[in-house]
PDB file of C-alpha atoms in Angstrom:
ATOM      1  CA  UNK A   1      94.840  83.380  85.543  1.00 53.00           C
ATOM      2  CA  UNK A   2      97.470  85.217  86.141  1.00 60.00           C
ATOM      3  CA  UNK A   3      95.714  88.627  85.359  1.00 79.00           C
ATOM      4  CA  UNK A   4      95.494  91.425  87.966  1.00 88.00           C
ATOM      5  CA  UNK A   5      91.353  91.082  89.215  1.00 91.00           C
ATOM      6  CA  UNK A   6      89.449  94.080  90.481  1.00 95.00           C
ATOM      7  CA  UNK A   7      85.658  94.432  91.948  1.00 95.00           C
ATOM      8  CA  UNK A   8      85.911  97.674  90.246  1.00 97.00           C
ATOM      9  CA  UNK A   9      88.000  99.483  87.504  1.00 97.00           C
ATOM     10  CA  UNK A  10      87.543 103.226  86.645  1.00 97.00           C
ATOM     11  CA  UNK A  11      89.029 104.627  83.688  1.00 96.00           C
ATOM     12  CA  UNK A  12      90.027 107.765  84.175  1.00 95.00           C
ATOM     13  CA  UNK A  13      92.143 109.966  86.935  1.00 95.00           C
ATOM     14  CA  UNK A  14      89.966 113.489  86.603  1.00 93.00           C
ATOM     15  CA  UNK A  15      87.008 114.715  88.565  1.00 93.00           C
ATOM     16  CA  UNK A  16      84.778 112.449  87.287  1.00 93.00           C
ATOM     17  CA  UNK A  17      86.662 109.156  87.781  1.00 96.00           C
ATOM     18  CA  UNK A  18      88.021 110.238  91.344  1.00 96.00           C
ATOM     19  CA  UNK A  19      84.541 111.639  92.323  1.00 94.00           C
ATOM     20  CA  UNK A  20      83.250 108.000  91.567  1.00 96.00           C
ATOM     21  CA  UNK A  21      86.091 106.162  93.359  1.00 96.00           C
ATOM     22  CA  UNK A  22      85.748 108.226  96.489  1.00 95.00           C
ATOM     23  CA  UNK A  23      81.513 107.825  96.723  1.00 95.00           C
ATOM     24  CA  UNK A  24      82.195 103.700  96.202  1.00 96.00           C
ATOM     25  CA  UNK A  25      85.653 103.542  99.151  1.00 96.00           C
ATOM     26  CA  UNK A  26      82.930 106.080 101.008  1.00 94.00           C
ATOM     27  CA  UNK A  27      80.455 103.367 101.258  1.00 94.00           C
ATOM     28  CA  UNK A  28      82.746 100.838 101.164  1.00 95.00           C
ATOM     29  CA  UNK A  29      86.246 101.550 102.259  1.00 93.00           C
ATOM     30  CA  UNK A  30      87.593  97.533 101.490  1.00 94.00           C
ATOM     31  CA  UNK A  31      86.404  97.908  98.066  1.00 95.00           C
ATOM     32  CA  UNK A  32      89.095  96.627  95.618  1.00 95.00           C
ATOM     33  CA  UNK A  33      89.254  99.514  93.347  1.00 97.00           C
ATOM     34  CA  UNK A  34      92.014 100.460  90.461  1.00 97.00           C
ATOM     35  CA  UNK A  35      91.600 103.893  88.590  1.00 97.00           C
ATOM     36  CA  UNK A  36      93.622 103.959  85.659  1.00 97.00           C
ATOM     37  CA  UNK A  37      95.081 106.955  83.936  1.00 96.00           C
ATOM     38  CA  UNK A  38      96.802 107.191  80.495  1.00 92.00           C
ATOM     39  CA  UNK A  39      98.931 110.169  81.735  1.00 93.00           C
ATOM     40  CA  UNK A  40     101.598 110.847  84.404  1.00 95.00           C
ATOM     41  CA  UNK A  41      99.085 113.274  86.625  1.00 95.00           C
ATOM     42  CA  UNK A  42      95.399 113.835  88.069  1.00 96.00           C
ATOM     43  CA  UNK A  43      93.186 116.044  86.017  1.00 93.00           C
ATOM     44  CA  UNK A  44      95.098 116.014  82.591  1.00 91.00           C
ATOM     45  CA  UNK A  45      92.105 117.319  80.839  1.00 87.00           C
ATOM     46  CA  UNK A  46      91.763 120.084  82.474  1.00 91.00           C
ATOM     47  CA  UNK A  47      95.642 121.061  81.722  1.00 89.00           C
ATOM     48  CA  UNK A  48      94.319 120.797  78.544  1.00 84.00           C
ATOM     49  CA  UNK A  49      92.064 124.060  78.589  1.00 85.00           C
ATOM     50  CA  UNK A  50      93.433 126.857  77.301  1.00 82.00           C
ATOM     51  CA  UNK A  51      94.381 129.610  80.045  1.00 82.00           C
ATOM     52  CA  UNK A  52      91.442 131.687  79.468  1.00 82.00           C
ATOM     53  CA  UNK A  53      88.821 129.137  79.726  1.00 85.00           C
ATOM     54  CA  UNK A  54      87.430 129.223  83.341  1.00 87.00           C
ATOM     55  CA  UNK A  55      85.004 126.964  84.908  1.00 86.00           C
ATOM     56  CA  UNK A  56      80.991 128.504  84.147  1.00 84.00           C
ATOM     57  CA  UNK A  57      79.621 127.417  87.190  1.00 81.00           C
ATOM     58  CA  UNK A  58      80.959 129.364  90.374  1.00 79.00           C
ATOM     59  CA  UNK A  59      83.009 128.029  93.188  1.00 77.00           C
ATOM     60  CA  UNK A  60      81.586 129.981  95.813  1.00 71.00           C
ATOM     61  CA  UNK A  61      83.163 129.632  99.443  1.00 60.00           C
ATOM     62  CA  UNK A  62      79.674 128.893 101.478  1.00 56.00           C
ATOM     63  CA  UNK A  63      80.981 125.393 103.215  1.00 53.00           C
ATOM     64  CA  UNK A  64      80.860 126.566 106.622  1.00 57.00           C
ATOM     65  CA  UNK A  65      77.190 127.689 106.178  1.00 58.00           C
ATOM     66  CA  UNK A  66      76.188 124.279 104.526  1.00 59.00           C
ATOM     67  CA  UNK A  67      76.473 124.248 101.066  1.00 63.00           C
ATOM     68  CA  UNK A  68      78.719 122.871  98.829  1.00 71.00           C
ATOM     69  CA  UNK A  69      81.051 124.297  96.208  1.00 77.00           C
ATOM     70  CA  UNK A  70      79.383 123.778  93.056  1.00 80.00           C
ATOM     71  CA  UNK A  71      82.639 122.287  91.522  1.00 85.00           C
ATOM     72  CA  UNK A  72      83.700 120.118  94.408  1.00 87.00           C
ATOM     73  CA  UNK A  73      83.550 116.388  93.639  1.00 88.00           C
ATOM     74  CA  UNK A  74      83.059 115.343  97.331  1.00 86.00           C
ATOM     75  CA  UNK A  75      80.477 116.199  99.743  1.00 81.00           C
ATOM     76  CA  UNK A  76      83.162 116.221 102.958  1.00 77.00           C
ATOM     77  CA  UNK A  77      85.991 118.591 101.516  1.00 75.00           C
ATOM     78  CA  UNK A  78      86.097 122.419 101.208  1.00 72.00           C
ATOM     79  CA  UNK A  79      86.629 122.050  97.388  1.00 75.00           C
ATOM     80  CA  UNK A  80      88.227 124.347  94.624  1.00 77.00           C
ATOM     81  CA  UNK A  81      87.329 127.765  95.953  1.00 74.00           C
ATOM     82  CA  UNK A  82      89.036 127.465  98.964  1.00 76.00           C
ATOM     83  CA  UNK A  83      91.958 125.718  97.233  1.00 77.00           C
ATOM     84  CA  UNK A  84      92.531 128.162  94.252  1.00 79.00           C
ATOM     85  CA  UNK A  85      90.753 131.607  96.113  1.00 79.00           C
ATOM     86  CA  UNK A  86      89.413 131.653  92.328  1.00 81.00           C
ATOM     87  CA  UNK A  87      85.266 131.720  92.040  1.00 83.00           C
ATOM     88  CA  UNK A  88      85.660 130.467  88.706  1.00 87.00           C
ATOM     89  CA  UNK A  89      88.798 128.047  88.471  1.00 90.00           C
ATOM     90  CA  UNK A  90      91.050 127.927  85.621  1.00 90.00           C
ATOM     91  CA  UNK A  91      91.673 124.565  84.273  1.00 90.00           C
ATOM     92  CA  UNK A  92      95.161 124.609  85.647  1.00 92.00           C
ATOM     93  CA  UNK A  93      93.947 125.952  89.350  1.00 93.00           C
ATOM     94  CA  UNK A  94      91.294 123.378  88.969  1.00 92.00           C
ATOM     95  CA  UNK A  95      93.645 120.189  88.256  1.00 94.00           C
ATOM     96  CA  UNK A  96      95.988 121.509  91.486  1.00 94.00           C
ATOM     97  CA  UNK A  97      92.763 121.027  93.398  1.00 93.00           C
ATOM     98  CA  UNK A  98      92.270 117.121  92.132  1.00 94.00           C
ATOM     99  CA  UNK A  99      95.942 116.792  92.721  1.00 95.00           C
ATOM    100  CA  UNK A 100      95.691 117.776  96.372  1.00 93.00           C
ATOM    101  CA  UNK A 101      92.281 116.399  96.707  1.00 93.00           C
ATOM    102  CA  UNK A 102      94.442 112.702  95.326  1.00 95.00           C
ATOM    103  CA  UNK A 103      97.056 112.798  97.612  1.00 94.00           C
ATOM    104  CA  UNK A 104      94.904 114.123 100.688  1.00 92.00           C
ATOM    105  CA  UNK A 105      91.566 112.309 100.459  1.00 92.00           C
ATOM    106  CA  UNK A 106      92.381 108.885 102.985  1.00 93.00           C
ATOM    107  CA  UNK A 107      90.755 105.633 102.863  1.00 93.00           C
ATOM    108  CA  UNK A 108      91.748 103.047 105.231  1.00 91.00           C
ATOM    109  CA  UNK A 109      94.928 105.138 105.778  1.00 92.00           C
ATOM    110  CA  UNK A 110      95.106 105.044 101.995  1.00 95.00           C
ATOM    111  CA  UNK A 111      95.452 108.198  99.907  1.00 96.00           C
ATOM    112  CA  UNK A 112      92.687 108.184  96.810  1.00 96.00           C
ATOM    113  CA  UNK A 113      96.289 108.802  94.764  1.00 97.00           C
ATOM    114  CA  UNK A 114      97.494 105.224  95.677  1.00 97.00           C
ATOM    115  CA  UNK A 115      94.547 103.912  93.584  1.00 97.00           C
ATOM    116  CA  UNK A 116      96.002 105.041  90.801  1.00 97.00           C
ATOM    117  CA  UNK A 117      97.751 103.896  88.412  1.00 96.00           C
ATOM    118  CA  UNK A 118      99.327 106.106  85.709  1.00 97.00           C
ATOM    119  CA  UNK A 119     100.766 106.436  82.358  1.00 96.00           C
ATOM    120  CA  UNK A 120      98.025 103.310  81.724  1.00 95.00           C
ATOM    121  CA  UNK A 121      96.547 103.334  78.509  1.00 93.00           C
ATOM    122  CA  UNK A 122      93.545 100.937  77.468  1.00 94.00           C
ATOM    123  CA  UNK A 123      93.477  99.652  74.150  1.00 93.00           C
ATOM    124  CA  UNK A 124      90.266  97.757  74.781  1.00 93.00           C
ATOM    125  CA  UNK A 125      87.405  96.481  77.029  1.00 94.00           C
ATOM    126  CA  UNK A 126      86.019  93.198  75.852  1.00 93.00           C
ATOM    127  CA  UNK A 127      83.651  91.611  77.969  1.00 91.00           C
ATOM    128  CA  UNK A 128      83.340  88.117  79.695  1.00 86.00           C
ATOM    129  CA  UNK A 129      81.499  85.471  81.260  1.00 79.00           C
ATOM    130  CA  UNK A 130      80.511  85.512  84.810  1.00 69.00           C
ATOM    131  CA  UNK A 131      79.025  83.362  87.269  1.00 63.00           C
ATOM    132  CA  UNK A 132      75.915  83.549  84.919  1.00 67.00           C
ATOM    133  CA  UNK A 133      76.519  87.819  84.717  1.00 72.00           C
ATOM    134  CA  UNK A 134      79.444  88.795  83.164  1.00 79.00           C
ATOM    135  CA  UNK A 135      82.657  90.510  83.836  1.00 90.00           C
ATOM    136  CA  UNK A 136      85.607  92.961  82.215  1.00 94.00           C
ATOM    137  CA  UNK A 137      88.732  92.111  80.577  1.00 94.00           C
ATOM    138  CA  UNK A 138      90.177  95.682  80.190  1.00 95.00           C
ATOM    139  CA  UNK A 139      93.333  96.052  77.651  1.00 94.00           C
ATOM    140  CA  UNK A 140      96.920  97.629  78.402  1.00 93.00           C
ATOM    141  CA  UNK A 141      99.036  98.728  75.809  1.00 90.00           C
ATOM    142  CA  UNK A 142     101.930  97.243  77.329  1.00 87.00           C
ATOM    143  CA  UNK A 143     100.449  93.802  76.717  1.00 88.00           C
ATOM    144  CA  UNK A 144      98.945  93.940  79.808  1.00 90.00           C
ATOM    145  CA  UNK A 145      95.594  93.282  80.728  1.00 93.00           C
ATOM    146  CA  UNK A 146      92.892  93.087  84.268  1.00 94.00           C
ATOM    147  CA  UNK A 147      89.761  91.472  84.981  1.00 93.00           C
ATOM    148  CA  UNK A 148      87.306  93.054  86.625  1.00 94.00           C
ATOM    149  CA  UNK A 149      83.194  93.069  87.785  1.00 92.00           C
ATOM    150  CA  UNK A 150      82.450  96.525  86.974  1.00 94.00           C
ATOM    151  CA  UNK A 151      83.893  99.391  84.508  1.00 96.00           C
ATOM    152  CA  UNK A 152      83.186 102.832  84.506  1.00 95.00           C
ATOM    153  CA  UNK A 153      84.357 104.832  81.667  1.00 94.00           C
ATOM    154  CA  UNK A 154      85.514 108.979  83.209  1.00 92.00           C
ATOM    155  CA  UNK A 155      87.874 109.254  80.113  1.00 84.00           C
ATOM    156  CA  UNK A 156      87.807 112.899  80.034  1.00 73.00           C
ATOM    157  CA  UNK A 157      86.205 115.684  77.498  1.00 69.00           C
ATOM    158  CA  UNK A 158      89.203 115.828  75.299  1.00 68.00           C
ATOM    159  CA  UNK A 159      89.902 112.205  74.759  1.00 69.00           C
ATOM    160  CA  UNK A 160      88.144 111.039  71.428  1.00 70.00           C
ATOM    161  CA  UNK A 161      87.263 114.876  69.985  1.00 70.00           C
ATOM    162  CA  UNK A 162      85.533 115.063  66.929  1.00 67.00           C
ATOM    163  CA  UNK A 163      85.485 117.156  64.177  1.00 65.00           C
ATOM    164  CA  UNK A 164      82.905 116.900  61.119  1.00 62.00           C
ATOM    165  CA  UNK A 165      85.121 115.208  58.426  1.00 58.00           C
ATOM    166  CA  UNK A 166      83.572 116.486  55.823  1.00 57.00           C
ATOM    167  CA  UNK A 167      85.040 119.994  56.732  1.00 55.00           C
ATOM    168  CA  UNK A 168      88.612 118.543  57.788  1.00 54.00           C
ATOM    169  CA  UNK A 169      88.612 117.341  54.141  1.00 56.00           C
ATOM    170  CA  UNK A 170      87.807 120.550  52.811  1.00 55.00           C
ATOM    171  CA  UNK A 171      90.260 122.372  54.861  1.00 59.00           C
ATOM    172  CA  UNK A 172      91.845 121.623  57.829  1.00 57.00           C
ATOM    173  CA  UNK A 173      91.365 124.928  59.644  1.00 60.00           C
ATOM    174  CA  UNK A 174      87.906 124.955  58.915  1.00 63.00           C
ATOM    175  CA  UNK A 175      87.204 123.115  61.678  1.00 69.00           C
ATOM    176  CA  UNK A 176      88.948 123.407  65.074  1.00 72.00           C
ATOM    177  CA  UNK A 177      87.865 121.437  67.881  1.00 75.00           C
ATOM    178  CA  UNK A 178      88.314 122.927  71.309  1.00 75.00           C
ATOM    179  CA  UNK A 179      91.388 121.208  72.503  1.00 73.00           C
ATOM    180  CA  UNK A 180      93.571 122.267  69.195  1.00 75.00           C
ATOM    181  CA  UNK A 181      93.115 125.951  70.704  1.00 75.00           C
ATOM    182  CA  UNK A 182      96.213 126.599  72.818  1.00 74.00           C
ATOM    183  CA  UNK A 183      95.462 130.330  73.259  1.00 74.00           C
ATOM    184  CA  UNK A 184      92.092 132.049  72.428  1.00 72.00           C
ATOM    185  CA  UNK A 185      93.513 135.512  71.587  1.00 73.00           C
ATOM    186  CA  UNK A 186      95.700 134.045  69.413  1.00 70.00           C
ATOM    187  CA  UNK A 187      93.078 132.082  67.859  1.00 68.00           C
ATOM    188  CA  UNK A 188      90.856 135.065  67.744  1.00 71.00           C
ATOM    189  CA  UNK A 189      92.987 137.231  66.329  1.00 70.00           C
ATOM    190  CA  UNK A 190      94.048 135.230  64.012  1.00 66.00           C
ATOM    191  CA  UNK A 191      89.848 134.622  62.642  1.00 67.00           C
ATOM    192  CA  UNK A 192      89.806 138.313  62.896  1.00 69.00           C
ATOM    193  CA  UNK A 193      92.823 138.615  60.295  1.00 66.00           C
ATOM    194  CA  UNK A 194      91.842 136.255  57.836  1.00 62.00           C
ATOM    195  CA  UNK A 195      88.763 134.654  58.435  1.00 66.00           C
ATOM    196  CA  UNK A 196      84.547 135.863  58.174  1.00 65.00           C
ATOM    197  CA  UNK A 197      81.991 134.418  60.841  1.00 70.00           C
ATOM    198  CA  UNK A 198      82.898 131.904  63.145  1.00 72.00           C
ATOM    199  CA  UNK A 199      80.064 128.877  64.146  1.00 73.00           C
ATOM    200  CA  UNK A 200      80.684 127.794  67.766  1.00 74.00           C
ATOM    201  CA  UNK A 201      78.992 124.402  68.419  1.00 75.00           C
ATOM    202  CA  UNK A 202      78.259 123.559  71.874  1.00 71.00           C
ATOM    203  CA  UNK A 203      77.426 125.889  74.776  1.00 66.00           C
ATOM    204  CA  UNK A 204      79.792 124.362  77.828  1.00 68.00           C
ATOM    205  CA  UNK A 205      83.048 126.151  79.502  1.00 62.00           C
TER     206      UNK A 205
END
């Protein structure tokens, strides 16, 4: 085949995927890995947040006395805090970190960056016969496509949102998932003008 072939295939480019791809090349630093990423950068979801949204959980700076930072994705690095001086990280300060983090974090005198591939989107993951297990045939828009032994899915909070239909029908307004909102105060003022109560579902950042 003439297919590209991979022990390991990670979709996804944000903390989750690159947190994955660095514990694997930590145990195993020959590991044939390919992280693919549908947009041009590291941490695109998080760019996503609106600017007011900060991270819940702290980024305290206690590294030199042992513990981590909370919202550091590997154990060996000084993490956000340190990176953004910010205890709780905007989305935007927290994406510089992961971009750093990509073109800093070495393995086999390869950056975690060069594992990458971007502006890669997957249309579909089908899977295959293998040696009696069974493998990955993982789907490129551009006609594309890569074989692999393992995929993990790190596609991001903001990649297949919902929204009840039921309420879209009725009126589109009257439900807004969290990435529509560009700017809460805008938002909010906005409800405050013309709108009554407000339901929030979910109880994250």
């Amino acid at each position: 085949s003439n297919e590209e072939t991979f022990s390991v295939v990670i979709i996804g480019a944000s903390a989750s995927g690159l947190g994955v791809a660095s514990a694997l090349l930590s145990a195993s630093p020959d590991l044939d890995v390919k992280i693919l990423e549908r947009s041009s950068c590291v941490g695109s979801s998080f760019l996503s947040w609106p600017p007011f949204t900060r991270f819940i959980s702290p980024s305290f700076y206690s590294n030199p006395f042992g513990p981590n930072d909370l919202n550091q994705i590997t154990p060996d690095e000084n993490g956000p805090q340190t990176h953004s001086q910010s205890q709780h990280p905007t989305g935007a300060e927290y994406a510089s970190y992961l971009q750093t983090l990509s073109r800093t974090k070495k393995f086999n005198n390869r950056t975690l960056e060069s594992y990458i591939s971007f502006n890669t989107h997957v249309s579909s993951v089908t899977s295959l016969p293998y040696a009696g297990s069974s493998a990955f045939k993982i789907s490129i828009d551009s006609g594309a496509s890569i074989c692999s032994r393992y995929v993990i899915y790190a596609g991001g909070e903001y990649v297949h949102p919902f929204s009840p239909l039921p309420l879209k029908a009725k009126s589109p307004n009257a439900s807004v998932h969290y990435s529509e909102i560009s700017d809460w105060k805008v938002y909010s003022d906005c409800v405050k003008k013309f709108c009554g109560p407000v339901v929030i579902v979910g109880g994250g950042e």
